[in-house]
Amino acid sequence: MKLHLFNPENDLALGLGCRNYTPPPHAAAIHRAGALLPLWWAGEDDLVIAPEGLAADAGQLKERFGLHGNIFTGQPVKATPAPWGWSADAKRQFTVAGVRPETLPSDEMIGRLRLLSHRRMTIEIIEGLGETVRFRQRLQIQRLWSRQRGFRPDVSSSRRGQGAGVVCSAHVRLTKRRSTSGLQV
């Protein structure tokens, strides 16, 4: 049996790294609106953490589309936690729901997930995979496209074609790295 949690605000919580995360209003609204999404992939005996007020809606969805799973009632159960994503806040929500601590990831593991989720890691992975050629081709295509349209996609500006704005810091870092290694971007 799995205990599902739809927590689309997880990336924000993971980035902040705190246990008692309060999402911004728009993220909280997405969380509430999608709370029943796990019913679409839940198994027969699975439970979904969702507001009690959605129990009737869950019943209608299950009947209409042949979905499985039930709304978690708050009674402690032996279930495997299955969040949309792990963060210290997701761990806290499962702890409050009564999930056994030994089934939850350690704080150290969540810290490692946090590091792996950072944009820095994406850049390092792309470089390690040898994706520089595709990246370079993409930049050449963007430059060609922008010359034809009179603005640069790597520059943020409210006035098109004025050349004013801030260059994306990731682009600058990648450009510096490649130029020192002999590659021209």
Coordinates of N, CA and C in Angstrom, one line a residue:
M1 N 0.8 -1.2 0.0 CA 0.0 0.0 0.0 C 0.9 1.2 0.0
K2 N 0.5 2.2 -0.8 CA 1.2 3.5 -0.9 C 0.4 4.6 -0.4
L3 N 1.0 5.6 0.2 CA 0.4 6.8 0.6 C 0.9 7.9 -0.2
H4 N 0.0 8.4 -1.2 CA 0.4 9.4 -2.2 C 0.2 10.8 -1.6
L5 N 1.1 11.7 -2.1 CA 1.0 13.1 -1.7 C 1.4 13.9 -3.0
F6 N 0.4 14.7 -3.5 CA 0.7 15.6 -4.6 C 1.2 16.9 -4.0
N7 N 2.5 17.2 -4.1 CA 3.1 18.4 -3.6 C 3.9 19.1 -4.7
P8 N 3.2 19.8 -5.6 CA 3.9 20.4 -6.7 C 4.8 21.6 -6.2
E9 N 4.6 22.0 -5.0 CA 5.5 23.1 -4.5 C 6.8 22.6 -4.0
N10 N 7.0 21.3 -4.2 CA 8.2 20.6 -3.6 C 9.5 21.2 -4.1
D11 N 9.6 21.6 -5.4 CA 10.9 22.3 -5.8 C 11.2 23.5 -5.1
L12 N 10.1 24.3 -4.8 CA 10.4 25.5 -4.0 C 10.8 25.1 -2.5
A13 N 10.1 24.2 -2.0 CA 10.5 23.7 -0.6 C 11.9 23.1 -0.6
L14 N 12.2 22.4 -1.6 CA 13.6 21.8 -1.6 C 14.6 22.9 -1.8
G15 N 14.3 23.9 -2.6 CA 15.3 25.0 -2.8 C 15.5 25.8 -1.5
L16 N 14.4 26.0 -0.7 CA 14.5 26.7 0.5 C 15.2 25.8 1.6
G17 N 14.9 24.6 1.6 CA 15.5 23.6 2.5 C 15.0 23.6 3.9
C18 N 13.8 24.2 4.2 CA 13.3 24.2 5.6 C 12.2 23.2 5.8
R19 N 12.0 22.7 7.0 CA 11.1 21.7 7.3 C 9.6 22.2 7.3
N20 N 9.4 23.4 7.7 CA 8.0 24.0 7.8 C 7.9 25.0 6.7
Y21 N 7.7 24.6 5.5 CA 7.7 25.5 4.4 C 6.2 25.9 4.1
T22 N 6.0 27.2 3.9 CA 4.7 27.7 3.5 C 4.8 28.2 2.1
P23 N 4.1 27.5 1.2 CA 4.3 27.9 -0.3 C 3.5 29.2 -0.5
P24 N 4.0 29.9 -1.6 CA 3.3 31.1 -2.0 C 1.8 30.8 -2.4
P25 N 0.9 31.8 -2.4 CA -0.5 31.5 -2.7 C -0.7 30.7 -4.0
H26 N 0.0 31.0 -5.1 CA -0.2 30.4 -6.4 C 0.2 28.9 -6.3
A27 N 1.3 28.6 -5.6 CA 1.7 27.2 -5.5 C 0.8 26.5 -4.6
A28 N 0.2 27.1 -3.5 CA -0.7 26.4 -2.7 C -2.0 26.1 -3.4
A29 N -2.4 27.1 -4.3 CA -3.6 26.8 -5.1 C -3.4 25.7 -6.1
I30 N -2.3 25.5 -6.7 CA -2.0 24.4 -7.5 C -2.0 23.1 -6.7
H31 N -1.5 23.1 -5.5 CA -1.5 22.0 -4.6 C -2.9 21.5 -4.3
R32 N -3.8 22.5 -4.0 CA -5.2 22.2 -3.7 C -5.9 21.7 -4.9
A33 N -5.7 22.3 -6.1 CA -6.4 22.0 -7.3 C -6.0 20.6 -7.8
G34 N -4.8 20.2 -7.5 CA -4.3 18.9 -8.0 C -4.3 17.8 -7.0
A35 N -4.8 18.0 -5.8 CA -4.7 17.1 -4.7 C -5.2 15.7 -5.1
L36 N -6.1 15.6 -6.0 CA -6.7 14.2 -6.3 C -6.0 13.6 -7.5
L37 N -5.0 14.3 -8.1 CA -4.3 13.7 -9.3 C -3.7 12.3 -9.0
P38 N -3.2 12.0 -7.8 CA -2.6 10.7 -7.6 C -3.6 9.5 -7.7
L39 N -4.9 9.9 -7.7 CA -5.9 8.8 -7.9 C -5.7 8.2 -9.3
W40 N -5.2 8.9 -10.2 CA -5.0 8.4 -11.6 C -4.0 7.3 -11.7
W41 N -3.0 7.3 -10.7 CA -2.0 6.2 -10.8 C -2.0 5.4 -9.5
A42 N -2.9 5.6 -8.6 CA -3.0 4.9 -7.4 C -3.5 3.4 -7.6
G43 N -3.0 2.5 -6.8 CA -3.5 1.1 -6.9 C -4.7 0.9 -6.0
E44 N -5.3 -0.3 -6.0 CA -6.5 -0.6 -5.3 C -6.5 -0.2 -3.8
D45 N -5.4 -0.5 -3.1 CA -5.3 -0.2 -1.7 C -4.6 1.0 -1.3
D46 N -4.2 1.8 -2.3 CA -3.5 3.0 -2.0 C -4.3 4.1 -1.4
L47 N -3.7 5.0 -0.7 CA -4.3 6.2 -0.1 C -3.7 7.5 -0.7
V48 N -4.5 8.5 -0.7 CA -4.1 9.8 -1.2 C -4.3 10.9 -0.1
I49 N -3.3 11.6 0.3 CA -3.4 12.7 1.2 C -4.1 13.9 0.5
A50 N -5.3 14.2 0.9 CA -6.0 15.3 0.3 C -7.0 15.9 1.3
P51 N -7.5 17.1 1.1 CA -8.4 17.6 2.1 C -9.7 16.8 2.1
E52 N -10.2 16.6 3.4 CA -11.4 15.8 3.5 C -12.6 16.3 2.7
G53 N -12.6 17.6 2.4 CA -13.7 18.1 1.6 C -13.7 17.6 0.1
L54 N -12.7 17.0 -0.3 CA -12.6 16.4 -1.6 C -13.0 15.0 -1.7
A55 N -13.4 14.4 -0.6 CA -13.8 13.0 -0.6 C -14.9 12.7 -1.6
A56 N -15.9 13.6 -1.7 CA -17.1 13.4 -2.6 C -16.6 13.4 -4.0
D57 N -15.7 14.4 -4.3 CA -15.1 14.6 -5.7 C -14.3 13.3 -6.0
A58 N -13.6 12.8 -5.0 CA -12.8 11.6 -5.3 C -13.7 10.4 -5.6
G59 N -14.8 10.3 -4.9 CA -15.7 9.2 -5.2 C -16.3 9.3 -6.6
Q60 N -16.6 10.5 -7.1 CA -17.1 10.7 -8.4 C -16.1 10.4 -9.5
L61 N -14.9 10.9 -9.2 CA -13.8 10.6 -10.2 C -13.6 9.1 -10.3
K62 N -13.5 8.4 -9.2 CA -13.3 6.9 -9.2 C -14.4 6.2 -9.9
E63 N -15.6 6.6 -9.7 CA -16.8 6.0 -10.4 C -16.8 6.3 -11.9
R64 N -16.6 7.5 -12.2 CA -16.7 7.9 -13.6 C -15.6 7.4 -14.5
F65 N -14.3 7.3 -13.9 CA -13.2 6.9 -14.7 C -12.5 5.6 -14.3
G66 N -13.1 4.9 -13.4 CA -12.6 3.7 -12.9 C -11.3 3.8 -12.2
L67 N -11.1 4.8 -11.4 CA -9.8 5.0 -10.7 C -9.8 4.3 -9.4
H68 N -8.7 4.2 -8.8 CA -8.5 3.4 -7.6 C -8.0 4.4 -6.5
G69 N -7.8 3.8 -5.3 CA -7.3 4.6 -4.2 C -8.4 5.2 -3.4
N70 N -8.1 5.7 -2.2 CA -9.0 6.3 -1.3 C -8.4 7.5 -0.7
I71 N -9.2 8.4 -0.2 CA -8.7 9.6 0.6 C -8.2 9.1 1.9
F72 N -7.0 9.6 2.3 CA -6.4 9.3 3.6 C -7.2 10.0 4.7
T73 N -7.7 9.2 5.7 CA -8.5 9.7 6.7 C -7.8 10.3 7.9
G74 N -6.5 10.1 8.0 CA -5.7 10.6 9.1 C -5.4 9.5 10.1
Q75 N -6.0 8.3 9.9 CA -5.6 7.2 10.8 C -4.3 6.6 10.4
P76 N -3.4 6.4 11.4 CA -2.1 5.8 11.1 C -2.2 4.5 10.3
V77 N -1.4 4.4 9.3 CA -1.4 3.2 8.5 C 0.0 2.7 8.1
K78 N 0.1 1.5 7.8 CA 1.4 1.0 7.3 C 1.4 1.1 5.8
A79 N 2.1 2.2 5.4 CA 2.1 2.5 3.9 C 3.4 3.0 3.6
T80 N 3.8 2.8 2.3 CA 5.0 3.4 1.7 C 4.7 4.8 1.2
P81 N 5.4 5.8 1.7 CA 5.2 7.1 1.3 C 5.6 7.3 -0.2
A82 N 4.7 8.0 -0.9 CA 4.9 8.2 -2.4 C 4.6 9.7 -2.7
P83 N 5.5 10.6 -2.4 CA 5.2 12.0 -2.7 C 5.5 12.3 -4.2
W84 N 5.1 13.4 -4.7 CA 5.4 13.9 -6.0 C 6.9 14.2 -6.0
G85 N 7.4 14.7 -4.9 CA 8.9 14.9 -4.7 C 9.2 15.0 -3.3
W86 N 10.5 14.7 -3.0 CA 11.0 14.7 -1.6 C 11.6 16.0 -1.2
S87 N 11.3 16.5 0.0 CA 11.9 17.6 0.6 C 11.7 17.5 2.1
A88 N 12.4 18.3 2.9 CA 12.1 18.3 4.3 C 10.7 18.5 4.6
D89 N 10.0 19.4 3.9 CA 8.6 19.6 4.1 C 7.7 18.4 3.7
A90 N 8.1 17.7 2.7 CA 7.3 16.5 2.3 C 7.5 15.4 3.5
K91 N 8.7 15.3 4.0 CA 8.9 14.4 5.1 C 8.1 14.8 6.3
R92 N 8.0 16.1 6.6 CA 7.2 16.5 7.7 C 5.7 16.2 7.5
Q93 N 5.2 16.4 6.3 CA 3.8 16.1 6.0 C 3.5 14.6 6.2
F94 N 4.4 13.7 5.8 CA 4.2 12.3 6.1 C 4.4 11.9 7.5
T95 N 5.2 12.6 8.3 CA 5.4 12.4 9.7 C 4.1 12.8 10.4
V96 N 3.5 13.9 10.0 CA 2.3 14.4 10.6 C 1.1 13.4 10.3
A97 N 1.2 12.8 9.1 CA 0.2 11.8 8.7 C 0.3 10.5 9.4
G98 N 1.4 10.3 10.2 CA 1.6 9.1 11.0 C 2.4 8.0 10.3
V99 N 3.1 8.4 9.2 CA 4.0 7.4 8.5 C 5.2 7.0 9.4
R100 N 5.5 5.7 9.5 CA 6.6 5.3 10.3 C 7.9 6.0 9.8
P101 N 8.7 6.5 10.8 CA 10.0 7.2 10.4 C 10.9 6.3 9.6
E102 N 11.0 5.0 9.9 CA 12.0 4.2 9.1 C 11.6 4.1 7.6
T103 N 10.4 4.5 7.2 CA 10.1 4.4 5.8 C 10.4 5.7 5.1
L104 N 10.8 6.7 5.9 CA 11.1 8.1 5.3 C 12.6 8.2 5.1
P105 N 12.9 9.0 4.1 CA 14.4 9.3 3.8 C 15.0 10.1 5.0
S106 N 16.3 9.9 5.2 CA 17.0 10.6 6.3 C 17.1 12.1 5.8
D107 N 17.4 12.9 6.8 CA 17.7 14.3 6.5 C 18.9 14.4 5.6
E108 N 19.9 13.6 5.8 CA 21.1 13.6 5.0 C 20.7 13.3 3.5
M109 N 19.8 12.3 3.3 CA 19.4 11.9 1.9 C 18.7 13.1 1.3
I110 N 17.8 13.8 2.0 CA 17.1 14.9 1.5 C 18.1 16.0 1.2
G111 N 19.1 16.2 2.0 CA 20.2 17.2 1.7 C 20.9 16.9 0.4
R112 N 21.1 15.6 0.2 CA 21.8 15.2 -1.1 C 20.9 15.4 -2.3
L113 N 19.6 15.1 -2.1 CA 18.6 15.4 -3.2 C 18.6 16.9 -3.5
R114 N 18.7 17.7 -2.5 CA 18.7 19.2 -2.6 C 19.9 19.6 -3.5
L115 N 21.0 19.1 -3.2 CA 22.2 19.4 -4.0 C 22.1 18.9 -5.4
L116 N 21.6 17.7 -5.6 CA 21.5 17.2 -7.0 C 20.4 17.9 -7.8
S117 N 19.5 18.6 -7.1 CA 18.4 19.3 -7.8 C 18.8 20.7 -8.2
H118 N 20.0 21.2 -7.8 CA 20.4 22.5 -8.1 C 20.8 22.7 -9.6
R119 N 20.6 23.9 -10.1 CA 21.0 24.2 -11.5 C 22.5 23.9 -11.8
R120 N 23.3 24.2 -10.8 CA 24.7 23.9 -11.0 C 25.0 22.5 -11.4
M121 N 24.3 21.6 -10.8 CA 24.5 20.2 -11.1 C 24.0 19.9 -12.5
T122 N 23.0 20.5 -13.0 CA 22.5 20.3 -14.4 C 23.6 20.7 -15.4
I123 N 24.2 21.8 -15.1 CA 25.3 22.3 -16.0 C 26.5 21.3 -16.0
E124 N 26.8 20.8 -14.8 CA 27.9 19.9 -14.7 C 27.6 18.5 -15.4
I125 N 26.4 18.1 -15.3 CA 26.0 16.8 -15.9 C 26.0 17.0 -17.4
I126 N 25.5 18.1 -17.9 CA 25.4 18.3 -19.4 C 26.9 18.4 -19.9
E127 N 27.7 19.1 -19.2 CA 29.1 19.1 -19.7 C 29.8 17.7 -19.6
G128 N 29.5 17.0 -18.6 CA 30.0 15.6 -18.4 C 29.6 14.7 -19.5
L129 N 28.3 14.9 -20.0 CA 27.8 14.0 -21.0 C 28.3 14.4 -22.4
G130 N 29.0 15.5 -22.5 CA 29.5 15.9 -23.8 C 28.5 16.6 -24.6
E131 N 27.5 17.2 -24.0 CA 26.4 17.9 -24.7 C 26.8 19.3 -25.2
T132 N 28.1 19.6 -25.2 CA 28.5 20.9 -25.6 C 28.3 21.2 -27.0
V133 N 28.4 20.2 -27.9 CA 28.1 20.4 -29.3 C 26.7 20.8 -29.6
R134 N 25.8 20.1 -29.0 CA 24.3 20.4 -29.2 C 24.0 21.8 -28.6
F135 N 24.6 22.1 -27.4 CA 24.4 23.4 -26.8 C 24.9 24.5 -27.7
R136 N 26.1 24.3 -28.3 CA 26.7 25.3 -29.2 C 25.8 25.5 -30.4
Q137 N 25.3 24.4 -31.0 CA 24.4 24.5 -32.1 C 23.1 25.2 -31.8
R138 N 22.6 25.0 -30.6 CA 21.4 25.6 -30.2 C 21.6 27.1 -30.1
L139 N 22.8 27.5 -29.5 CA 23.1 29.0 -29.4 C 23.3 29.6 -30.8
Q140 N 23.9 28.9 -31.7 CA 24.0 29.4 -33.1 C 22.7 29.6 -33.7
I141 N 21.8 28.7 -33.5 CA 20.4 28.8 -34.0 C 19.7 30.0 -33.4
Q142 N 19.8 30.1 -32.1 CA 19.2 31.3 -31.4 C 19.7 32.6 -31.9
R143 N 21.0 32.7 -32.1 CA 21.6 33.9 -32.6 C 21.1 34.2 -34.0
L144 N 21.1 33.2 -34.9 CA 20.6 33.5 -36.2 C 19.1 33.9 -36.2
W145 N 18.3 33.2 -35.4 CA 16.9 33.6 -35.2 C 16.8 35.0 -34.7
S146 N 17.6 35.4 -33.7 CA 17.4 36.7 -33.1 C 17.8 37.8 -34.1
R147 N 18.9 37.6 -34.9 CA 19.3 38.6 -35.8 C 18.2 38.9 -36.8
Q148 N 17.4 37.8 -37.2 CA 16.3 38.0 -38.1 C 15.2 38.8 -37.5
R149 N 15.1 38.7 -36.2 CA 13.9 39.3 -35.5 C 14.3 40.6 -34.7
G150 N 15.6 40.9 -34.7 CA 16.0 42.2 -34.0 C 16.2 42.2 -32.5
F151 N 16.2 41.0 -31.9 CA 16.5 41.0 -30.5 C 17.3 39.7 -30.1
R152 N 17.8 39.7 -28.9 CA 18.6 38.6 -28.5 C 17.9 37.8 -27.4
P153 N 17.7 36.5 -27.6 CA 17.0 35.7 -26.5 C 17.7 35.5 -25.3
D154 N 19.1 35.8 -25.3 CA 19.8 35.6 -24.0 C 19.9 36.9 -23.2
V155 N 19.2 37.9 -23.6 CA 19.2 39.2 -23.0 C 17.8 39.5 -22.5
S156 N 17.6 39.9 -21.3 CA 16.3 40.3 -20.8 C 16.2 41.8 -20.9
S157 N 15.2 42.2 -21.7 CA 14.9 43.6 -21.9 C 13.5 43.9 -22.1
S158 N 13.0 45.0 -21.6 CA 11.6 45.4 -21.9 C 11.5 46.0 -23.3
R159 N 12.6 46.5 -23.8 CA 12.5 47.2 -25.1 C 13.2 46.3 -26.2
R160 N 12.5 45.7 -27.1 CA 13.1 44.8 -28.1 C 14.0 45.6 -29.0
G161 N 15.2 44.9 -29.2 CA 16.1 45.4 -30.2 C 17.0 46.5 -29.6
Q162 N 16.8 46.9 -28.4 CA 17.6 48.0 -27.8 C 19.0 47.6 -27.3
G163 N 19.1 46.3 -27.1 CA 20.4 45.7 -26.6 C 20.6 46.0 -25.1
A164 N 19.6 46.5 -24.4 CA 19.8 46.8 -23.0 C 19.2 45.6 -22.3
G165 N 19.8 45.3 -21.1 CA 19.3 44.2 -20.3 C 20.4 43.4 -19.6
V166 N 20.0 42.4 -19.0 CA 20.9 41.6 -18.2 C 21.1 40.2 -18.9
V167 N 22.4 39.9 -19.1 CA 22.6 38.6 -19.7 C 22.4 37.5 -18.6
C168 N 21.8 36.4 -19.0 CA 21.6 35.3 -18.1 C 22.9 34.8 -17.5
S169 N 23.0 34.7 -16.2 CA 24.3 34.3 -15.5 C 24.7 32.9 -15.9
A170 N 23.8 32.0 -16.2 CA 24.2 30.6 -16.6 C 24.9 30.7 -17.9
H171 N 24.4 31.6 -18.8 CA 25.0 31.7 -20.2 C 26.4 32.3 -20.0
V172 N 26.6 33.2 -19.2 CA 27.9 33.8 -19.0 C 28.9 32.8 -18.4
R173 N 28.5 32.0 -17.4 CA 29.3 31.0 -16.9 C 29.7 30.0 -17.9
L174 N 28.8 29.5 -18.7 CA 29.1 28.5 -19.7 C 30.0 29.1 -20.8
T175 N 29.7 30.4 -21.1 CA 30.6 31.0 -22.2 C 32.0 31.1 -21.7
K176 N 32.2 31.5 -20.4 CA 33.5 31.6 -19.8 C 34.2 30.3 -19.8
R177 N 33.5 29.2 -19.4 CA 34.1 27.9 -19.3 C 34.5 27.4 -20.6
R178 N 33.7 27.6 -21.6 CA 34.0 27.1 -22.9 C 35.1 27.9 -23.6
S179 N 35.1 29.2 -23.3 CA 36.2 30.0 -24.0 C 37.5 29.7 -23.4
T180 N 37.6 29.3 -22.1 CA 38.9 28.9 -21.5 C 39.3 27.5 -22.0
S181 N 38.4 26.7 -22.5 CA 38.8 25.4 -22.9 C 39.0 25.3 -24.4
G182 N 38.9 26.5 -25.1 CA 39.2 26.5 -26.5 C 38.0 26.4 -27.4
L183 N 36.8 26.2 -26.8 CA 35.6 26.2 -27.6 C 35.0 27.6 -27.7
Q184 N 34.5 27.9 -28.8 CA 33.9 29.2 -29.0 C 32.4 29.0 -29.0
V185 N 31.7 29.9 -28.3 CA 30.3 29.8 -28.2 C 29.7 31.0 -28.9

